[in-house]
XYZ file of C-alpha atoms in Angstrom:
327
model
C -64.163 109.504 26.781
C -61.699 110.832 29.356
C -62.100 111.156 33.108
C -60.885 114.080 35.228
C -57.467 112.414 35.578
C -57.048 112.235 31.789
C -57.473 108.464 31.660
C -59.027 107.186 28.431
C -62.163 105.162 29.255
C -62.708 102.635 26.482
C -63.600 99.404 28.307
C -67.071 98.448 29.566
C -67.730 95.475 31.826
C -71.361 94.380 31.757
C -73.038 92.237 34.407
C -76.002 90.716 32.570
C -77.465 88.904 35.600
C -76.955 88.492 39.336
C -77.940 84.823 39.101
C -75.338 82.076 39.288
C -75.402 78.303 39.439
C -72.503 78.307 41.935
C -72.079 79.943 45.352
C -68.333 80.559 45.544
C -67.187 81.347 49.076
C -65.417 84.586 48.076
C -68.281 85.892 45.934
C -71.646 85.395 47.610
C -73.486 83.902 50.537
C -74.567 80.276 50.436
C -78.245 81.172 50.858
C -78.156 84.057 48.432
C -81.285 86.146 47.901
C -81.252 87.244 44.284
C -82.870 90.407 42.976
C -86.444 90.375 41.649
C -86.355 89.690 37.919
C -88.264 92.925 37.333
C -85.172 94.846 38.478
C -82.805 93.088 36.070
C -82.036 94.653 32.706
C -83.521 92.828 29.737
C -81.283 91.784 26.865
C -82.773 94.622 24.792
C -81.948 97.177 27.494
C -78.414 95.828 27.798
C -77.976 96.036 24.038
C -79.215 99.634 23.981
C -76.824 100.754 26.711
C -73.880 98.924 25.147
C -74.652 100.495 21.772
C -74.570 103.960 23.328
C -71.252 103.256 25.034
C -69.819 102.122 21.694
C -70.974 105.391 20.093
C -69.130 107.246 22.872
C -65.851 105.443 22.239
C -65.883 102.109 24.058
C -63.731 99.625 22.143
C -63.886 96.598 24.413
C -66.851 94.981 26.161
C -66.615 92.123 28.631
C -69.786 90.237 29.541
C -69.899 89.032 33.142
C -72.401 88.105 35.847
C -73.364 86.368 38.029
C -72.974 83.613 35.500
C -73.745 85.207 32.125
C -74.374 81.935 30.305
C -77.468 81.158 32.394
C -79.259 84.350 31.304
C -82.077 83.436 28.923
C -81.376 86.438 26.711
C -77.681 85.673 26.370
C -77.885 84.427 22.745
C -79.599 87.700 21.804
C -76.870 89.763 23.500
C -74.091 87.772 21.848
C -75.656 88.099 18.414
C -76.285 91.838 18.808
C -72.794 92.679 20.063
C -71.228 90.277 17.590
C -72.700 92.372 14.776
C -71.307 95.515 16.432
C -67.821 94.006 16.109
C -68.215 94.058 12.340
C -69.988 97.387 11.875
C -68.660 99.771 14.568
C -65.497 100.787 16.416
C -65.996 97.943 18.903
C -62.758 95.959 18.669
C -63.234 93.152 21.150
C -66.030 91.223 22.842
C -65.067 88.881 25.669
C -66.781 86.848 28.376
C -65.962 85.839 31.939
C -67.713 82.615 32.958
C -67.503 79.962 35.645
C -67.413 77.401 32.852
C -70.334 75.232 33.955
C -72.345 75.975 30.802
C -69.410 76.246 28.430
C -70.007 72.810 26.955
C -73.367 74.118 25.682
C -72.374 77.626 24.613
C -68.784 77.471 23.329
C -69.878 77.190 19.689
C -72.339 80.099 19.992
C -69.696 82.235 21.696
C -67.168 81.598 18.934
C -69.770 82.107 16.193
C -70.489 85.654 17.400
C -66.943 86.950 17.241
C -65.616 86.206 20.723
C -61.984 85.141 20.395
C -60.986 84.729 24.028
C -62.721 83.933 27.283
C -61.868 83.998 30.976
C -62.907 80.988 33.034
C -62.963 81.031 36.840
C -61.271 77.933 38.257
C -59.864 77.872 41.782
C -58.938 74.219 42.193
C -58.214 71.080 40.185
C -59.217 68.888 43.104
C -62.882 67.816 42.681
C -63.552 67.765 46.433
C -61.942 71.134 47.037
C -63.656 72.619 43.990
C -66.986 71.367 45.328
C -66.269 73.050 48.671
C -65.131 76.384 47.212
C -68.071 76.617 44.803
C -70.574 75.040 47.194
C -71.806 72.476 44.712
C -69.850 72.793 41.472
C -69.015 69.857 39.208
C -65.366 70.112 38.169
C -65.668 67.520 35.400
C -68.420 69.546 33.718
C -66.190 72.619 33.675
C -63.212 70.666 32.327
C -65.419 69.260 29.566
C -66.441 72.774 28.565
C -62.830 73.938 28.562
C -61.809 71.090 26.280
C -64.615 71.909 23.836
C -63.744 75.621 23.873
C -60.084 74.872 23.215
C -60.916 72.444 20.423
C -62.926 75.037 18.487
C -60.184 77.644 18.821
C -61.215 79.930 21.682
C -58.255 81.450 23.522
C -58.653 80.629 27.217
C -57.416 82.342 30.357
C -57.996 80.789 33.756
C -58.845 83.119 36.660
C -57.846 81.800 40.083
C -58.627 83.601 43.344
C -55.845 83.003 45.868
C -57.509 81.792 49.078
C -55.463 81.406 52.231
C -55.483 77.879 53.689
C -57.590 76.679 50.754
C -55.901 76.512 47.356
C -52.438 78.008 47.906
C -50.900 74.542 47.854
C -52.245 74.114 44.304
C -50.546 77.151 42.768
C -47.783 75.095 41.185
C -50.202 72.430 39.961
C -52.504 75.012 38.376
C -49.628 76.697 36.533
C -48.295 73.362 35.243
C -51.772 72.303 34.134
C -52.318 75.591 32.298
C -48.915 75.298 30.620
C -49.807 71.813 29.375
C -53.204 73.011 28.123
C -51.736 76.206 26.627
C -54.038 78.333 28.794
C -52.914 81.612 30.330
C -53.638 82.029 34.037
C -54.297 85.054 36.229
C -54.191 84.991 40.012
C -56.525 87.396 41.816
C -56.650 88.737 45.361
C -60.000 88.593 47.166
C -62.221 91.662 46.892
C -63.517 93.069 50.225
C -67.165 93.331 49.213
C -70.423 92.437 50.996
C -68.915 90.499 53.877
C -67.485 91.337 57.245
C -63.875 92.414 56.926
C -62.878 89.563 59.237
C -64.178 87.082 56.646
C -62.091 88.629 53.887
C -59.086 88.788 56.194
C -59.330 85.030 56.707
C -59.433 84.470 52.934
C -56.861 87.061 51.875
C -53.505 85.897 50.569
C -51.208 88.535 49.019
C -50.097 87.775 45.497
C -46.623 89.030 46.321
C -46.218 85.688 48.101
C -47.618 83.768 45.134
C -45.194 85.489 42.777
C -42.301 84.893 45.161
C -43.162 81.186 45.262
C -43.342 80.978 41.463
C -40.003 82.782 41.110
C -38.374 79.988 43.087
C -39.932 77.383 40.820
C -39.604 79.062 37.410
C -37.630 81.729 35.613
C -40.183 84.520 35.245
C -39.752 87.208 32.620
C -41.489 90.566 33.081
C -43.538 91.743 30.101
C -45.247 94.894 28.872
C -48.272 92.905 27.701
C -51.509 94.866 28.003
C -54.805 93.096 27.352
C -56.865 96.133 28.352
C -57.536 94.864 31.868
C -55.858 95.159 35.281
C -53.513 92.154 35.049
C -49.757 92.586 35.206
C -48.188 89.739 33.251
C -45.017 87.691 33.373
C -43.992 84.786 31.162
C -42.286 81.553 32.109
C -38.974 81.144 30.308
C -39.225 78.617 27.458
C -43.031 78.655 27.676
C -45.697 80.513 25.719
C -48.152 80.978 28.593
C -48.641 84.201 30.480
C -49.169 84.454 34.239
C -51.133 87.491 35.368
C -51.547 89.088 38.780
C -54.545 91.232 39.739
C -53.621 92.944 42.989
C -56.270 95.464 44.074
C -55.045 95.300 47.667
C -51.294 94.706 47.721
C -50.469 96.788 44.618
C -53.382 98.557 42.963
C -53.658 99.323 39.254
C -55.732 102.497 39.465
C -53.325 104.788 37.623
C -54.036 103.027 34.336
C -57.701 102.121 34.888
C -59.635 102.394 31.630
C -62.988 100.844 32.535
C -66.423 101.319 34.021
C -69.012 98.740 35.070
C -72.661 98.350 34.187
C -74.565 96.358 36.795
C -77.400 94.018 35.923
C -79.805 96.631 37.331
C -78.595 99.439 35.070
C -76.247 101.278 37.406
C -72.884 102.542 36.195
C -70.033 102.301 38.675
C -66.982 104.148 37.460
C -64.918 102.374 40.128
C -65.335 98.913 41.616
C -64.078 100.195 44.961
C -66.434 103.175 45.358
C -70.146 103.425 46.108
C -70.972 106.323 43.764
C -73.056 105.356 40.757
C -75.313 106.713 38.025
C -78.606 104.918 37.324
C -79.202 104.551 33.586
C -82.401 102.522 33.667
C -84.825 105.459 33.768
C -82.953 107.159 30.935
C -83.788 104.204 28.702
C -87.406 105.354 28.816
C -86.466 108.841 27.595
C -84.039 109.356 24.734
C -80.495 108.547 23.659
C -79.272 112.078 24.366
C -80.248 111.725 28.028
C -78.542 108.322 28.165
C -75.342 109.727 26.674
C -75.324 112.650 29.103
C -75.653 110.324 32.090
C -72.872 108.072 30.818
C -70.556 111.053 30.382
C -71.497 112.234 33.872
C -70.569 108.824 35.294
C -67.114 109.057 33.705
C -66.500 112.329 35.534
C -67.309 110.605 38.845
C -64.401 108.198 38.415
C -62.046 108.637 41.403
C -58.265 108.632 41.286
C -58.123 105.303 43.126
C -60.277 102.776 44.937
C -60.727 102.396 48.699
C -60.271 98.644 49.028
C -58.415 97.640 52.156
C -57.882 94.532 54.224
C -57.785 96.010 57.702
C -57.021 93.930 60.751
C -58.723 96.468 62.997
C -61.991 95.960 61.096
C -62.524 99.719 60.940
C -62.528 100.218 57.201
C -65.670 100.672 55.189
C -66.976 97.498 53.576
C -68.777 97.776 50.242
C -72.211 96.224 50.620
C -72.911 95.332 47.005
C -71.908 91.893 45.792
C -69.616 90.945 42.919
C -72.377 88.981 41.190
C -74.486 92.155 40.850
C -71.595 94.500 40.064
C -69.869 92.119 37.674
C -66.865 89.927 38.316
C-alpha cells in the first residue's frame, strides 16, 4: 500500500484496549474515565482487521494499549497473529508494554513468535517511578524484565524525557541499559488531550539529551532502521543502541510507514491529525468493504503531523488520548 506521497505503508500499530493499570502523568488523567467495554474491539474483531491489513501488504504489527497485557483476549490475539507469522507475509510481531504484567506473560509472548518488546520505563528510582506512574511498582517491572531477558526476548526501554522530573537520570538509565544489554529510546512528550501549558511544563527537547550524552560518551551515528520512528546512535565500544523519537524538535514524517488502529476500530493514518476512518461497521458487512475502507484511510495520510509545543497556547490540541490511539 502506498499513500499519496509515495510512502510504502507496511506497519500497523494496534491499540487493543484503552485500559491501563498505571496512570502515567504524560499519558492520561489520574481519574481517567475509560470507554464502555461495548465500544472496545473484541479479540476476534482485532484479529479480523489485522488479517485484512496483512493481505494488503502489512509486514509488521505492533500491539499496544493502554496496557495490552491486561486485555482478557490477549492470549487469543497473540496466538492468532503468531500463526500469521508462519503462514503469511507478516514478518514481525512486537509489543509495547509498561512491564507490570511481563512476569506473567513473557513466556506466552515468546511462544507466539515475538522476538523483541518495548517496555516503558521512565525512572529507576522507586519513589519517582511511583510518582510518574501514579501507583506503579518498579520492582514488579524489573522482575518482568529479568524474566523476559532470561528467556531470550530482545528488550528496548522507552523513556519519555520529562523536564524537572527524570532528566537527571538520563546517564543512569543509559548505564543501566548498557549493563543489562537493553537498547533504549528517549521520547519527547506528545501534545495530546491536555492543555498545551501542561505539555509545555513537561516538554524537554531531545536535542539537549543527545548533547548531554555526547559529552559523556562517544556516539556513533547509524543507519539502523527498525521500521519505526527512532533515529539511532551507538556508544563506542558498546553493543547497545540509543534511539531518539523527536516528533516536536525534529519530526520523522518523511519516512513514516505506519497507520494506527484504535481500540474502538478507528484507523488514524497520522498520530498528529484528527482525520480517521471507522472500520467497526465494515466488520458487519464483508471483507471487500473492509479492504476498501483501509485503502481509503491510507490516502488520507498527510505529508506531516501538526504537533507543536506553543508557548502562546494558540495551537490546536488533539483531544484523543494516547491510551486509546495506541502508544
